[in-house]
XYZ file of C-alpha atoms in Angstrom:
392
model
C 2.763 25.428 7.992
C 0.632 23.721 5.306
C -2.994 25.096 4.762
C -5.282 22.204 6.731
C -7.097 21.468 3.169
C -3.958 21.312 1.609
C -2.725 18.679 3.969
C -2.154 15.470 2.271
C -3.577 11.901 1.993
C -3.581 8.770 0.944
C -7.308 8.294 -1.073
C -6.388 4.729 -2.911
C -4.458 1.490 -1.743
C -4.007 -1.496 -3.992
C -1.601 -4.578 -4.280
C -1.403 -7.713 -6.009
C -1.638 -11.360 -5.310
C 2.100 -12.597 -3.743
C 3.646 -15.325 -4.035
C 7.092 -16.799 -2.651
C 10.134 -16.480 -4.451
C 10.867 -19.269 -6.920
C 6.708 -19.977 -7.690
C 6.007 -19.450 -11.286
C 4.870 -15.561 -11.793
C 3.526 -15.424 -15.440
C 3.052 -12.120 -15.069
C 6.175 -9.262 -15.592
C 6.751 -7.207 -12.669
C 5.480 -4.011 -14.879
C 2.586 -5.855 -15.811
C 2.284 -6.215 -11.733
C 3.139 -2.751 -10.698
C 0.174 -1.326 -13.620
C -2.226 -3.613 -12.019
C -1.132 -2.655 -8.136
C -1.747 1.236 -9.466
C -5.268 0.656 -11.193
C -6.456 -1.319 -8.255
C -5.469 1.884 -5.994
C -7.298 4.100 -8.685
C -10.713 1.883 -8.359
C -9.943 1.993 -4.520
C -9.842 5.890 -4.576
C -12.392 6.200 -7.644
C -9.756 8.409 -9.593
C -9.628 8.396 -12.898
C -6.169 6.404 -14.182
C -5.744 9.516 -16.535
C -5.587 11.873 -13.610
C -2.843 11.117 -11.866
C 0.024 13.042 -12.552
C 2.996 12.353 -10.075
C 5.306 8.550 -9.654
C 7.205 7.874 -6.223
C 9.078 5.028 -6.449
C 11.387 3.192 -3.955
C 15.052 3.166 -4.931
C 16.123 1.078 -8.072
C 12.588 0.215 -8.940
C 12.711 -0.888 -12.523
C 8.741 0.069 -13.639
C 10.144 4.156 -15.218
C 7.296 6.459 -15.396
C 7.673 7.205 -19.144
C 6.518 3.126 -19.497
C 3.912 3.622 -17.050
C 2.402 6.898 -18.146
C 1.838 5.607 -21.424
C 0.369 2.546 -20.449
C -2.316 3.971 -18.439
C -3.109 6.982 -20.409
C -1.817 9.518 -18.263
C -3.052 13.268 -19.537
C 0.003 14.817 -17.824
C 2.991 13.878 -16.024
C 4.378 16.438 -13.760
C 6.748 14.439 -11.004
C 8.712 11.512 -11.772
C 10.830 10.857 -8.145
C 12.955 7.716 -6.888
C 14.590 7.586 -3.753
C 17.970 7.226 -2.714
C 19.450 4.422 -0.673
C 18.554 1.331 0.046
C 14.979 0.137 -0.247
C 14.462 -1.076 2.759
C 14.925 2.683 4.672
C 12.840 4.462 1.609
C 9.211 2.887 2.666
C 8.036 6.329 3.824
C 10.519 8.337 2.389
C 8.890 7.867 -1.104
C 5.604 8.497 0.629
C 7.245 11.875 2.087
C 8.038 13.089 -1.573
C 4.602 12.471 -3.159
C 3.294 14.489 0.454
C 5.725 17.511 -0.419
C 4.425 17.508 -3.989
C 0.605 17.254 -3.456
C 1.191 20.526 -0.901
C 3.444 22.443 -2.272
C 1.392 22.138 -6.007
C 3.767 20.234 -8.051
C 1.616 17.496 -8.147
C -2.216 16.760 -7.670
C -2.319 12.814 -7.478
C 0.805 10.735 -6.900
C 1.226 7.294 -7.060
C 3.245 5.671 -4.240
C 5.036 2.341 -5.798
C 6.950 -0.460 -5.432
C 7.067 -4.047 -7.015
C 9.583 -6.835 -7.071
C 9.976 -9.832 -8.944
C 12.455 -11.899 -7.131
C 11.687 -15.130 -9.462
C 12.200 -12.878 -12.263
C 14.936 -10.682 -11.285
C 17.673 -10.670 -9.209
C 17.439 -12.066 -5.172
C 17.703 -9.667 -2.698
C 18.452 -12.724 -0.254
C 21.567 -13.127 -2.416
C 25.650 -11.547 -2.914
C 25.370 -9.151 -6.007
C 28.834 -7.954 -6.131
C 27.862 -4.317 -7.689
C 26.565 -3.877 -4.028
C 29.773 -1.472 -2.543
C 28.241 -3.037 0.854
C 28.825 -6.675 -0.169
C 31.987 -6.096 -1.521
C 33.402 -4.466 1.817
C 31.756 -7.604 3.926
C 32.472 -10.524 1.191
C 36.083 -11.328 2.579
C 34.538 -11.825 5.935
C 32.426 -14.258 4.716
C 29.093 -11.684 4.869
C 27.811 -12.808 1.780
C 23.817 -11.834 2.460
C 21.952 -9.241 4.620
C 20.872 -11.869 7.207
C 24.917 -12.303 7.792
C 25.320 -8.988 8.234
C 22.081 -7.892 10.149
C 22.817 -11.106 12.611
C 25.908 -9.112 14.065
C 24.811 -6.325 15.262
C 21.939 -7.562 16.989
C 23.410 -10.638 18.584
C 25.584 -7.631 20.445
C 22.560 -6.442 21.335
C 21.221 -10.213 22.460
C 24.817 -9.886 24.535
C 24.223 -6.978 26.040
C 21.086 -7.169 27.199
C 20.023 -10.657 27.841
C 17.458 -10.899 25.595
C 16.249 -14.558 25.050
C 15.351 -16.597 21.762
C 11.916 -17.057 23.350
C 11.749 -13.262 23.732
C 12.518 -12.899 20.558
C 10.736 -15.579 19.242
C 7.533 -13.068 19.838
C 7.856 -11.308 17.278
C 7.927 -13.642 14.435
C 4.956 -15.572 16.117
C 2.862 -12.327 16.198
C 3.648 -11.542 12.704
C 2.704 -15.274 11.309
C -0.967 -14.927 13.829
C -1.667 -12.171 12.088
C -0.619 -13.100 8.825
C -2.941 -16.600 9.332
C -5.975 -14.293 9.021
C -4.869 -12.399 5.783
C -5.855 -14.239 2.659
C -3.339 -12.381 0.786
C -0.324 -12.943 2.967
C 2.116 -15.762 1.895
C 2.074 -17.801 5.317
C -2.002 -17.297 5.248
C -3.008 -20.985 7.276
C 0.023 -21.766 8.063
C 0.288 -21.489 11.956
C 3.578 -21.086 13.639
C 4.370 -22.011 17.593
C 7.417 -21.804 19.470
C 8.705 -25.372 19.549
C 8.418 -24.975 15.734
C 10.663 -21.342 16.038
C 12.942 -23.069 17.955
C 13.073 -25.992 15.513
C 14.213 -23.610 12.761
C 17.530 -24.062 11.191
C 19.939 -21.099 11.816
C 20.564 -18.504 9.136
C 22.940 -16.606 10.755
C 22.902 -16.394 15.022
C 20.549 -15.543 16.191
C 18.224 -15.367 13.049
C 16.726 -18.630 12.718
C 14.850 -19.488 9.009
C 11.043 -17.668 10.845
C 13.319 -14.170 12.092
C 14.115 -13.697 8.108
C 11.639 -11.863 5.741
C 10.202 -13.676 2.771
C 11.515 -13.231 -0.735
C 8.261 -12.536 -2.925
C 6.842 -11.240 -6.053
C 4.537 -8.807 -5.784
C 3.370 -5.330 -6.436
C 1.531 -2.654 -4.262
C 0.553 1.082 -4.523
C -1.270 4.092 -3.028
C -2.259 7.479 -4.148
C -1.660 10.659 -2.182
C -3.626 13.817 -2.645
C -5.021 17.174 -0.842
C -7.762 16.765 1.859
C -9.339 18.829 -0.151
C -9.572 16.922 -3.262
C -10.184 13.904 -1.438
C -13.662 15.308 -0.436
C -14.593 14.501 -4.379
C -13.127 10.616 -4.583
C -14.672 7.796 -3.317
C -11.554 6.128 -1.425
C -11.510 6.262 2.932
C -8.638 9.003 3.768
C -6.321 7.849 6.031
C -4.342 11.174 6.996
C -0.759 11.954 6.876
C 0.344 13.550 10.561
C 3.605 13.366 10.060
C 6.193 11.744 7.338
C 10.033 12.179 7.419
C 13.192 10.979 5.826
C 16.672 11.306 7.075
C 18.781 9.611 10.213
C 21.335 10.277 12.955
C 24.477 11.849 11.802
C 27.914 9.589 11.203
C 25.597 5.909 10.747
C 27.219 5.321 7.623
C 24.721 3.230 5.462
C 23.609 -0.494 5.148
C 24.521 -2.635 7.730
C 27.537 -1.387 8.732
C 27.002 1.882 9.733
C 26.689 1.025 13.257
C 29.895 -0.084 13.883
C 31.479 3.325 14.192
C 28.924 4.522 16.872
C 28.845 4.071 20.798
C 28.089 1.107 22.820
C 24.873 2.173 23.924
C 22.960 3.261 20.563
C 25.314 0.697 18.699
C 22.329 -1.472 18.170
C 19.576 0.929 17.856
C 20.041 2.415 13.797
C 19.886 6.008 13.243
C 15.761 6.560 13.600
C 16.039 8.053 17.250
C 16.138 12.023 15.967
C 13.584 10.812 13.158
C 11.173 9.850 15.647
C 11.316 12.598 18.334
C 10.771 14.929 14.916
C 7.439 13.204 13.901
C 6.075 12.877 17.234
C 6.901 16.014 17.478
C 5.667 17.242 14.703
C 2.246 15.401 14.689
C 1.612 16.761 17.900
C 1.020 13.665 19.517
C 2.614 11.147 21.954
C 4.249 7.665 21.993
C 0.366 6.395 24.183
C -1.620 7.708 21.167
C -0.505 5.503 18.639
C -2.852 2.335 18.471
C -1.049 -0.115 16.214
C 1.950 0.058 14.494
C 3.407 -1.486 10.933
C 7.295 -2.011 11.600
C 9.463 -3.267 9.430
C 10.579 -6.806 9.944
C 12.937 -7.744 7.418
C 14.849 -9.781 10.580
C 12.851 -10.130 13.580
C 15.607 -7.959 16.025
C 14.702 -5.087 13.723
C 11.282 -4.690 15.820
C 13.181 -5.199 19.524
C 15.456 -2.345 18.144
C 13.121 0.090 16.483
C 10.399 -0.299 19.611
C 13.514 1.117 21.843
C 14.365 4.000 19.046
C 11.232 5.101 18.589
C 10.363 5.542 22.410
C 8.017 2.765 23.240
C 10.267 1.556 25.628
C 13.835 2.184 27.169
C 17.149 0.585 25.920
C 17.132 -3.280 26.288
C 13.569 -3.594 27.687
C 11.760 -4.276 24.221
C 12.206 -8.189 25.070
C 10.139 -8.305 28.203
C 7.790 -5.616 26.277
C 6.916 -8.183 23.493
C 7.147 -11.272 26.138
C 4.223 -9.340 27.828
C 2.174 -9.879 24.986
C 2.228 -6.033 24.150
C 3.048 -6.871 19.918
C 0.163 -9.084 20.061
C -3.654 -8.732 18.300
C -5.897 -8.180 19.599
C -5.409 -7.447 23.613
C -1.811 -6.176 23.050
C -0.762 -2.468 23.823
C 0.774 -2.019 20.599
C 0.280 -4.877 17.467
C 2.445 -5.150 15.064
C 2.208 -5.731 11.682
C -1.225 -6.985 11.330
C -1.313 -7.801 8.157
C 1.400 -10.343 8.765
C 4.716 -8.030 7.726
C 7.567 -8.781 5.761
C 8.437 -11.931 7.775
C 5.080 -13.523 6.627
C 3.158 -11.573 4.662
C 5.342 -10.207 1.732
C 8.452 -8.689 1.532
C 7.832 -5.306 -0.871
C 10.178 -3.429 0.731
C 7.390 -2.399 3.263
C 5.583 -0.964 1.439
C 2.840 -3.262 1.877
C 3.060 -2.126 6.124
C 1.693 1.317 4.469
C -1.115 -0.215 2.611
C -1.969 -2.325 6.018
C -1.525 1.336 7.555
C -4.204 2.815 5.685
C -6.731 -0.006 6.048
C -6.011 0.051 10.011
C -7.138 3.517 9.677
C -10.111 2.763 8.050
C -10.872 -0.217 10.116
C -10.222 -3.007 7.276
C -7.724 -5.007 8.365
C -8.344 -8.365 8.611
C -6.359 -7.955 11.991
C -8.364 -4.724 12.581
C -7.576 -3.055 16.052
C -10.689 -1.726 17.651
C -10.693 2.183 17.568
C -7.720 2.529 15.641
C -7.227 6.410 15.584
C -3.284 6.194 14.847
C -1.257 4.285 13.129
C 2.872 4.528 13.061
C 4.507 2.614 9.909
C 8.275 2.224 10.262
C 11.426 1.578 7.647
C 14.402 -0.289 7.961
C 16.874 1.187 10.427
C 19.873 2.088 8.032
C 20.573 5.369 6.282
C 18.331 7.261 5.162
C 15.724 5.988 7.302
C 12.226 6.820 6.892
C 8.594 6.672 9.032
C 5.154 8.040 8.807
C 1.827 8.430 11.183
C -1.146 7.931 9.927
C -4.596 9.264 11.499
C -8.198 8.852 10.987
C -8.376 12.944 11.750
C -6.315 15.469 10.422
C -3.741 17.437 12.262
């Protein structure tokens, strides 16, 4: 059990400006990652010198022998990428700078991810060094929403769930997003006849159930309740983080096909989720809002059914009851506007919306908010956190 002062939190948040894929970013996505990590330094009022530890989401290009030198780092003592894809590592890179600020390895670590999509490579697109693309390509699977669109239009099967049910979802996400100045769909309203309107991606996913493609960079600095008594920066407290998934899932978006008809749809978070709960001491009614992440809109039907917010096929009629939506809803989503229409950083931008639910500064701020749960993308590993206002 971890001391209570050594518990960690996150003291600093900070994120660029995004913009859509294919706008004109002047800027190099290092140059955006160093300004993501000194605006989370100002946030938290910690010296850029003192921090000492880099978590990065898998692949991410900005190396922290570049970035130590730019900011003037005294002392770097962790350097840590996770595994996988990016999508499941939202938390999990948040889980290794938590392990390092309490076990001593580390006394501030940045938290980072940024992408530039106009610059770089699509993740929207076929790469064939992608073992996953290469398996699906002969079957015409060319792009994640192909291969996403499968699985859950079983689910759609199986369960009668309804466009307009699912609809919900990406018409919560693009309300909230409509009061975020920083989101990419910020005043651009979205209704159903418009949803419906959308040209097909890939059945069921219409155009509004796919995630933006952006450029962008965001960041957040973990520490010791105990050293956060001396910064400036709101804690928001870690209750639980975790990493892992359901044995035999297999990775990307084919892991599912091996399993049984009745978790077939669901992604390997179930285990993860009774662990945290679990482990925060808390249950499913405590937690106020919730960040999940919406690269398609089915992920959210799937992961409100893993995660234990409602039974298996009932997370249609949960969001058609207005549950996902701000302000009256039992559990908002994504209040910043999510992946779907605020940015897509590989969520980590639904922690940085985590952390100012916490400290009541979201521009889609939930009255009260005591708990926040941010979810990753349902493939292996997985990865979730929940946030409190309190400690443990």
């Amino acid at each position: 059990m971890t001391n209570r002062k050594h518990s960690a939190c996150i003291v600093g948040i900070g994120q660029t400006p995004y913009k859509r894929w294919g706008a004109v970013t002047e800027e190099s996505e290092f140059s955006l990652a160093c300004k993501a990590i000194m605006a989370a330094a100002e946030d938290a009022g910690l010296p850029l010198s003192e921090i000492d530890g880099f978590s990065a989401h898998s692949d991410d290009r900005n190396d922290p022998a570049r970035l130590e030198v730019t900011l003037g780092i005294k002392q770097l003592r962790l350097a840590t990428m996770v595994w996988g894809g990016g999508g499941g590592g939202a938390s999990a890179s948040l889980s290794h700078a938590v392990a390092a600020v309490e076990n001593g390895t580390a006394n501030y670590v940045v938290v980072l991810r940024a992408l530039c999509q106009g610059q770089q490579f699509r993740y929207g697109q076929f790469h064939e060094w992608s073992a996953h693309q290469k398996f699906a390509s002969p079957y015409g699977l060319f792009s994640p929403p192909g291969q996403a669109a499968l699985t859950f239009r079983r689910y759609m099967h199986r369960y009668g769930l309804t466009e307009e049910k699912l609809a919900r979802v990406a018409l919560a996400c693009r309300a909230n997003a409509n009061r975020n100045p920083n989101a990419v769909m910020y005043e651009k309203p979205l209704d159903l006849e418009t949803y419906l309107s959308g040209r097909m991606i890939a059945d069921p996913y219409r155009v509004y159930d796919c995630c933006l493609e952006t450029d962008g960079a965001c960041a957040l600095i973990v520490t010791t309740r105990e050293r956060a008594a001396d910064l400036r920066g709101k804690p928001a407290h870690i209750l639980a983080v975790g990493q892992g998934g359901d044995g035999r899932w297999g990775t990307g978006n084919f892991g599912n096909y091996n399993m049984p008809e009745e978790i077939f749809s669901i992604g390997p978070q179930k285990r993860l989720a009774d662990e945290l709960f679990a482990r925060a001491g808390i249950e499913r009614s405590d937690v106020d809002v919730a960040q999940i992440y919406d690269a398609f809109s089915g992920g959210v039907i799937t992961t409100l059914e893993a995660f234990g917010f409602c039974g298996l096929g009932e997370a249609g009629d949960f969001a058609a009851d207005g549950n996902l939506d701000w302000p009256n809803g039992g559990l908002p989503i994504n209040t910043a506007g999510g992946l779907l229409s605020e940015a897509y950083v590989h969520g980590l931008n639904l922690l940085v919306e985590g952390v100012r639910q916490i400290r009541g500064e979201s521009t889609s701020q939930v009255e009260d908010t005591k708990i926040c749960l941010v979810t990753a993308a349902a493939v292996t590993p997985t990865s979730a956190t929940l946030l409190g206002k309190e400690p443990s």
